[in-house]
Amino acid sequence: MKPARRKRPPALTELEGSVLGMIGSRGPCTPYAIRRDFQESPSLYWSASAGAVYPLIGRLKKQGLIKVKRTTGDGRGGNLYVLTPAGERALRSWLGPPCPPTTISVPPDPLRNRVETFAMLSVKERAAFLGDAIRHVEAYLRDIQAYTERKKADGEEIDYLVGLGAYRMTQARLEWLREAARLLGLKVTEENDSSL
Amino acid sequence: MKPARRKRPPALTELEGSVLGMIGSRGPCTPYAIRRDFQESPSLYWSASAGAVYPLIGRLKKQGLIKVKRTTGDGRGGNLYVLTPAGERALRSWLGPPCPPTTISVPPDPLRNRVETFAMLSVKERAAFLGDAIRHVEAYLRDIQAYTERKKADGEEIDYLVGLGAYRMTQARLEWLREAARLLGLKVTEENDSSL
DNA sequence: ATGGCCATGTAAGATGTTACATGATTTA
DNA sequence: TAAATCATGTAACATCTTACATGGCCAT
């Protein structure tokens, strides 16, 4: 008689992996603490809305990847979750190595998507778009820099590293926008960045 | 009497904007041609599956943003779509300026998400992760470089620019991974890139 | 004690995915 | 002409978003 085939666990989504990673690396946390972590991050990609996080926690719990360690105790029924051994295995498998192609390939970029349409635009319109984008990214870069330096000053080495990743990516986008303006024969003011 | 309030058109999603942009900048195209464009791109972010593209085209058509210009003529009932004036307005509004914060803020990065969990990992595990990631990104960078140089050689200026954006972002991710390895006191082989 | 924020959820809807179905065209 | 591929779709499902509901805690 063949052994009962255990249903293979479906691969974790990016959001599930990130949440599992938070629980694993920050220790016991409530769903609300997880939401705050996402909201504090400089990326706007995930809203980490209640409607995303609470059901996700429920799924992970039902799959036995996390379990309640204890309650917050403040009458609001908050639960502190931790990884189960199965959860830690799932997390390590999501982490890799090996890195799957979707982890390696270039992330999506709304600015790049918009530059794709430049064939439709006049030189003037291109200049208007790039000028506006460059100004906004410059301001945003300073925000990320402050965020990253604060993490470093607080001695949070991993958070510093993560912030640095966001900073490097933003720097690259900004330099690309300036390069695009040059290649298209547009004038741009070359601001001197005080870089990390 | 108040004028009848026209229902405000909902903002375009990133995928809708990109598709509208393809139709606008490449001229009349079939849904299939749009899917091929996505599949040819080095990014794996959108599968541009049939189940995404065909219903999306249907929505844009129903909203009056695109219309059928003519059929392909080859018995397969393929339609060539073009922008309507309302479609061009919607596209320009999606493009900006001004760039909304979601367009400016740092794109999501699966590698960054994984580094967030480093607190859980031993030095050895971190080194294994970074080493694997660095090797894969190095190989991927060469692919993007070839893709970008081909576009340049073909004289496709806009596509070259877009490829360059993907290249710059990949370059930044690779340099960040190497920087991370150094900051964490790990040894990495410093390969000399022949860069664009 | 009450108005505002904290915290946990749920409901409805939009959008994307995988898998499948179907017929036309090209190629061996 | 048979098999492979091109091209257009549909169906079932998963996941995320916005908006709402509910009740506890806290400051005035």
PDB file of C-alpha atoms in Angstrom, chain A residues 14 17-18 20-22 24-26 41-46 83 88 91-92 94-122 125-126 128-129 132-133 136-137 140 144 157-170 172-173 175-176 179-180 183-184 196, chain B residues 14 17-18 20-22 24-26 41-46 83 88 91-92 94-122 125-126 128-129 132-133 136-137 140 144 157-170 172-173 175-176 179-180 183-184 196:
ATOM      1  CA  GLU A  14       6.106  37.383  -1.692  1.00  0.00           C
ATOM      2  CA  GLY A  17       7.257  35.144   2.829  1.00  0.00           C
ATOM      3  CA  SER A  18       7.869  38.679   4.041  1.00  0.00           C
ATOM      4  CA  LEU A  20       6.784  34.989   7.887  1.00  0.00           C
ATOM      5  CA  GLY A  21      10.220  36.572   7.791  1.00  0.00           C
ATOM      6  CA  MET A  22       9.108  39.398  10.080  1.00  0.00           C
ATOM      7  CA  GLY A  24      10.819  34.856  12.402  1.00  0.00           C
ATOM      8  CA  SER A  25      13.335  37.650  12.734  1.00  0.00           C
ATOM      9  CA  ARG A  26      11.531  40.081  15.072  1.00  0.00           C
ATOM     10  CA  SER A  41       8.886  51.226   5.268  1.00  0.00           C
ATOM     11  CA  PRO A  42       9.659  53.792   2.549  1.00  0.00           C
ATOM     12  CA  SER A  43       8.122  51.590  -0.139  1.00  0.00           C
ATOM     13  CA  LEU A  44       4.497  52.281  -1.022  1.00  0.00           C
ATOM     14  CA  TYR A  45       4.144  49.039  -2.896  1.00  0.00           C
ATOM     15  CA  TRP A  46       2.118  47.204  -0.292  1.00  0.00           C
ATOM     16  CA  LEU A  83       6.854  30.398  13.677  1.00  0.00           C
ATOM     17  CA  GLU A  88      10.613  27.909   9.666  1.00  0.00           C
ATOM     18  CA  LEU A  91      10.451  30.325   5.276  1.00  0.00           C
ATOM     19  CA  ARG A  92      13.911  28.905   4.565  1.00  0.00           C
ATOM     20  CA  TRP A  94      11.187  30.654   0.288  1.00  0.00           C
ATOM     21  CA  LEU A  95      14.455  32.384   1.110  1.00  0.00           C
ATOM     22  CA  GLY A  96      16.649  30.094  -0.905  1.00  0.00           C
ATOM     23  CA  PRO A  97      19.260  29.466  -2.105  1.00  0.00           C
ATOM     24  CA  PRO A  98      18.660  28.768  -4.870  1.00  0.00           C
ATOM     25  CA  CYS A  99      17.136  32.066  -5.982  1.00  0.00           C
ATOM     26  CA  PRO A 100      14.376  31.488  -8.538  1.00  0.00           C
ATOM     27  CA  PRO A 101      14.325  33.640 -11.702  1.00  0.00           C
ATOM     28  CA  THR A 102      11.441  35.746 -10.393  1.00  0.00           C
ATOM     29  CA  THR A 103      13.618  36.822  -7.475  1.00  0.00           C
ATOM     30  CA  ILE A 104      16.527  37.699  -9.742  1.00  0.00           C
ATOM     31  CA  SER A 105      14.796  39.419 -12.640  1.00  0.00           C
ATOM     32  CA  VAL A 106      14.472  43.174 -12.725  1.00  0.00           C
ATOM     33  CA  PRO A 107      11.705  44.564 -10.524  1.00  0.00           C
ATOM     34  CA  PRO A 108       8.818  46.484 -12.108  1.00  0.00           C
ATOM     35  CA  ASP A 109       9.274  50.240 -12.378  1.00  0.00           C
ATOM     36  CA  PRO A 110       6.386  52.655 -13.041  1.00  0.00           C
ATOM     37  CA  LEU A 111       8.834  55.245 -14.376  1.00  0.00           C
ATOM     38  CA  ARG A 112      10.218  52.767 -16.900  1.00  0.00           C
ATOM     39  CA  ASN A 113       6.661  51.883 -17.917  1.00  0.00           C
ATOM     40  CA  ARG A 114       5.985  55.528 -18.654  1.00  0.00           C
ATOM     41  CA  VAL A 115       9.168  56.052 -20.627  1.00  0.00           C
ATOM     42  CA  GLU A 116       8.013  53.182 -22.871  1.00  0.00           C
ATOM     43  CA  THR A 117       5.410  55.550 -24.278  1.00  0.00           C
ATOM     44  CA  PHE A 118       7.878  58.279 -25.246  1.00  0.00           C
ATOM     45  CA  ALA A 119       7.354  57.598 -28.940  1.00  0.00           C
ATOM     46  CA  MET A 120       3.977  59.330 -28.529  1.00  0.00           C
ATOM     47  CA  LEU A 121       5.397  62.439 -26.897  1.00  0.00           C
ATOM     48  CA  SER A 122       6.925  65.591 -28.287  1.00  0.00           C
ATOM     49  CA  GLU A 125       6.439  66.709 -23.289  1.00  0.00           C
ATOM     50  CA  ARG A 126       9.352  64.381 -22.686  1.00  0.00           C
ATOM     51  CA  ALA A 128       8.263  68.034 -18.852  1.00  0.00           C
ATOM     52  CA  PHE A 129       7.899  64.429 -17.757  1.00  0.00           C
ATOM     53  CA  ASP A 132       9.062  66.502 -12.950  1.00  0.00           C
ATOM     54  CA  ALA A 133      10.179  62.944 -12.282  1.00  0.00           C
ATOM     55  CA  HIS A 136      10.398  64.178  -7.233  1.00  0.00           C
ATOM     56  CA  VAL A 137      12.963  61.387  -7.142  1.00  0.00           C
ATOM     57  CA  TYR A 140      12.487  61.106  -2.316  1.00  0.00           C
ATOM     58  CA  ILE A 144      15.439  57.455   1.962  1.00  0.00           C
ATOM     59  CA  GLU A 157      22.461  46.710  11.027  1.00  0.00           C
ATOM     60  CA  ILE A 158      19.984  44.663   9.007  1.00  0.00           C
ATOM     61  CA  ASP A 159      17.480  47.495   8.672  1.00  0.00           C
ATOM     62  CA  TYR A 160      20.364  49.709   7.609  1.00  0.00           C
ATOM     63  CA  LEU A 161      21.279  47.210   4.917  1.00  0.00           C
ATOM     64  CA  VAL A 162      17.707  47.047   3.675  1.00  0.00           C
ATOM     65  CA  GLY A 163      17.437  50.827   3.625  1.00  0.00           C
ATOM     66  CA  LEU A 164      20.693  50.943   1.708  1.00  0.00           C
ATOM     67  CA  GLY A 165      19.173  48.634  -0.891  1.00  0.00           C
ATOM     68  CA  ALA A 166      16.249  50.985  -1.361  1.00  0.00           C
ATOM     69  CA  TYR A 167      18.680  53.902  -1.513  1.00  0.00           C
ATOM     70  CA  ARG A 168      20.880  52.288  -4.161  1.00  0.00           C
ATOM     71  CA  MET A 169      17.878  51.461  -6.297  1.00  0.00           C
ATOM     72  CA  THR A 170      16.537  54.990  -6.042  1.00  0.00           C
ATOM     73  CA  ALA A 172      20.102  54.218  -9.967  1.00  0.00           C
ATOM     74  CA  ARG A 173      16.655  55.344 -11.088  1.00  0.00           C
ATOM     75  CA  GLU A 175      20.833  58.607 -12.599  1.00  0.00           C
ATOM     76  CA  TRP A 176      18.951  56.786 -15.312  1.00  0.00           C
ATOM     77  CA  GLU A 179      20.959  59.879 -18.541  1.00  0.00           C
ATOM     78  CA  ALA A 180      17.681  59.618 -20.464  1.00  0.00           C
ATOM     79  CA  LEU A 183      20.434  60.994 -24.510  1.00  0.00           C
ATOM     80  CA  LEU A 184      17.296  62.719 -25.730  1.00  0.00           C
ATOM     81  CA  LEU A 196      25.802  57.527   1.116  1.00  0.00           C
TER      82      LEU A 196
ATOM     83  CA  GLU B  14      -0.224  50.103 -14.056  1.00  0.00           C
ATOM     84  CA  GLY B  17      -1.599  52.247 -18.561  1.00  0.00           C
ATOM     85  CA  SER B  18       1.176  50.142 -20.045  1.00  0.00           C
ATOM     86  CA  LEU B  20      -2.716  51.766 -23.491  1.00  0.00           C
ATOM     87  CA  GLY B  21       0.811  53.097 -23.940  1.00  0.00           C
ATOM     88  CA  MET B  22       1.760  50.210 -26.221  1.00  0.00           C
ATOM     89  CA  GLY B  24      -0.611  54.493 -28.476  1.00  0.00           C
ATOM     90  CA  SER B  25       3.075  54.314 -29.276  1.00  0.00           C
ATOM     91  CA  ARG B  26       3.279  51.221 -31.499  1.00  0.00           C
ATOM     92  CA  SER B  41      10.667  42.043 -22.075  1.00  0.00           C
ATOM     93  CA  PRO B  42      13.387  40.931 -19.636  1.00  0.00           C
ATOM     94  CA  SER B  43      11.099  41.502 -16.652  1.00  0.00           C
ATOM     95  CA  LEU B  44       9.215  38.491 -15.348  1.00  0.00           C
ATOM     96  CA  TYR B  45       6.915  40.613 -13.260  1.00  0.00           C
ATOM     97  CA  TRP B  46       3.851  40.304 -15.490  1.00  0.00           C
ATOM     98  CA  LEU B  83      -6.699  54.716 -28.981  1.00  0.00           C
ATOM     99  CA  GLU B  88      -5.336  59.346 -25.351  1.00  0.00           C
ATOM    100  CA  LEU B  91      -3.140  57.786 -21.126  1.00  0.00           C
ATOM    101  CA  ARG B  92      -1.680  61.276 -20.792  1.00  0.00           C
ATOM    102  CA  TRP B  94      -1.764  58.338 -16.313  1.00  0.00           C
ATOM    103  CA  LEU B  95       1.633  59.383 -17.626  1.00  0.00           C
ATOM    104  CA  GLY B  96       1.774  62.662 -15.778  1.00  0.00           C
ATOM    105  CA  PRO B  97       3.262  65.033 -14.921  1.00  0.00           C
ATOM    106  CA  PRO B  98       2.723  65.244 -12.078  1.00  0.00           C
ATOM    107  CA  CYS B  99       4.174  61.916 -10.963  1.00  0.00           C
ATOM    108  CA  PRO B 100       2.177  60.496  -8.041  1.00  0.00           C
ATOM    109  CA  PRO B 101       4.093  59.116  -5.027  1.00  0.00           C
ATOM    110  CA  THR B 102       3.436  55.517  -6.064  1.00  0.00           C
ATOM    111  CA  THR B 103       5.327  56.159  -9.288  1.00  0.00           C
ATOM    112  CA  ILE B 104       8.248  57.760  -7.459  1.00  0.00           C
ATOM    113  CA  SER B 105       8.656  55.467  -4.475  1.00  0.00           C
ATOM    114  CA  VAL B 106      11.125  52.624  -4.542  1.00  0.00           C
ATOM    115  CA  PRO B 107       9.905  49.550  -6.440  1.00  0.00           C
ATOM    116  CA  PRO B 108       9.501  46.250  -4.588  1.00  0.00           C
ATOM    117  CA  ASP B 109      12.522  43.967  -4.602  1.00  0.00           C
ATOM    118  CA  PRO B 110      12.345  40.257  -3.699  1.00  0.00           C
ATOM    119  CA  LEU B 111      16.041  40.262  -2.835  1.00  0.00           C
ATOM    120  CA  ARG B 112      15.553  43.111  -0.386  1.00  0.00           C
ATOM    121  CA  ASN B 113      12.599  41.251   1.130  1.00  0.00           C
ATOM    122  CA  ARG B 114      14.832  38.268   1.752  1.00  0.00           C
ATOM    123  CA  VAL B 115      17.659  40.276   3.262  1.00  0.00           C
ATOM    124  CA  GLU B 116      15.106  41.580   5.786  1.00  0.00           C
ATOM    125  CA  THR B 117      15.187  38.153   7.391  1.00  0.00           C
ATOM    126  CA  PHE B 118      18.966  38.053   7.884  1.00  0.00           C
ATOM    127  CA  ALA B 119      18.577  38.355  11.640  1.00  0.00           C
ATOM    128  CA  MET B 120      17.447  34.710  11.575  1.00  0.00           C
ATOM    129  CA  LEU B 121      20.415  33.462   9.597  1.00  0.00           C
ATOM    130  CA  SER B 122      23.904  32.423  10.620  1.00  0.00           C
ATOM    131  CA  GLU B 125      23.713  31.011   5.676  1.00  0.00           C
ATOM    132  CA  ARG B 126      23.987  34.689   4.825  1.00  0.00           C
ATOM    133  CA  ALA B 128      25.336  31.151   0.965  1.00  0.00           C
ATOM    134  CA  PHE B 129      22.374  33.357   0.137  1.00  0.00           C
ATOM    135  CA  ASP B 132      24.031  32.465  -4.891  1.00  0.00           C
ATOM    136  CA  ALA B 133      22.173  35.725  -5.504  1.00  0.00           C
ATOM    137  CA  HIS B 136      22.555  34.728 -10.602  1.00  0.00           C
ATOM    138  CA  VAL B 137      22.316  38.501 -10.869  1.00  0.00           C
ATOM    139  CA  TYR B 140      21.167  38.089 -15.563  1.00  0.00           C
ATOM    140  CA  ILE B 144      20.051  42.517 -19.996  1.00  0.00           C
ATOM    141  CA  GLU B 157      16.072  54.556 -29.297  1.00  0.00           C
ATOM    142  CA  ILE B 158      13.156  54.334 -26.862  1.00  0.00           C
ATOM    143  CA  ASP B 159      13.488  50.591 -26.358  1.00  0.00           C
ATOM    144  CA  TYR B 160      17.198  51.147 -25.800  1.00  0.00           C
ATOM    145  CA  LEU B 161      16.397  53.685 -23.124  1.00  0.00           C
ATOM    146  CA  VAL B 162      13.972  51.330 -21.418  1.00  0.00           C
ATOM    147  CA  GLY B 163      16.486  48.493 -21.540  1.00  0.00           C
ATOM    148  CA  LEU B 164      19.063  50.833 -20.071  1.00  0.00           C
ATOM    149  CA  GLY B 165      16.708  51.505 -17.171  1.00  0.00           C
ATOM    150  CA  ALA B 166      16.430  47.815 -16.452  1.00  0.00           C
ATOM    151  CA  TYR B 167      20.204  47.509 -16.774  1.00  0.00           C
ATOM    152  CA  ARG B 168      20.926  50.351 -14.364  1.00  0.00           C
ATOM    153  CA  MET B 169      18.524  48.906 -11.811  1.00  0.00           C
ATOM    154  CA  THR B 170      20.091  45.469 -12.080  1.00  0.00           C
ATOM    155  CA  ALA B 172      22.526  48.753  -8.619  1.00  0.00           C
ATOM    156  CA  ARG B 173      21.086  45.581  -7.111  1.00  0.00           C
ATOM    157  CA  GLU B 175      26.482  46.347  -6.345  1.00  0.00           C
ATOM    158  CA  TRP B 176      24.230  46.448  -3.301  1.00  0.00           C
ATOM    159  CA  GLU B 179      28.239  45.873  -0.545  1.00  0.00           C
ATOM    160  CA  ALA B 180      26.062  43.836   1.795  1.00  0.00           C
ATOM    161  CA  LEU B 183      29.468  45.056   5.371  1.00  0.00           C
ATOM    162  CA  LEU B 184      28.678  41.684   6.887  1.00  0.00           C
ATOM    163  CA  LEU B 196      27.353  49.869 -20.521  1.00  0.00           C
TER     164      LEU B 196
END
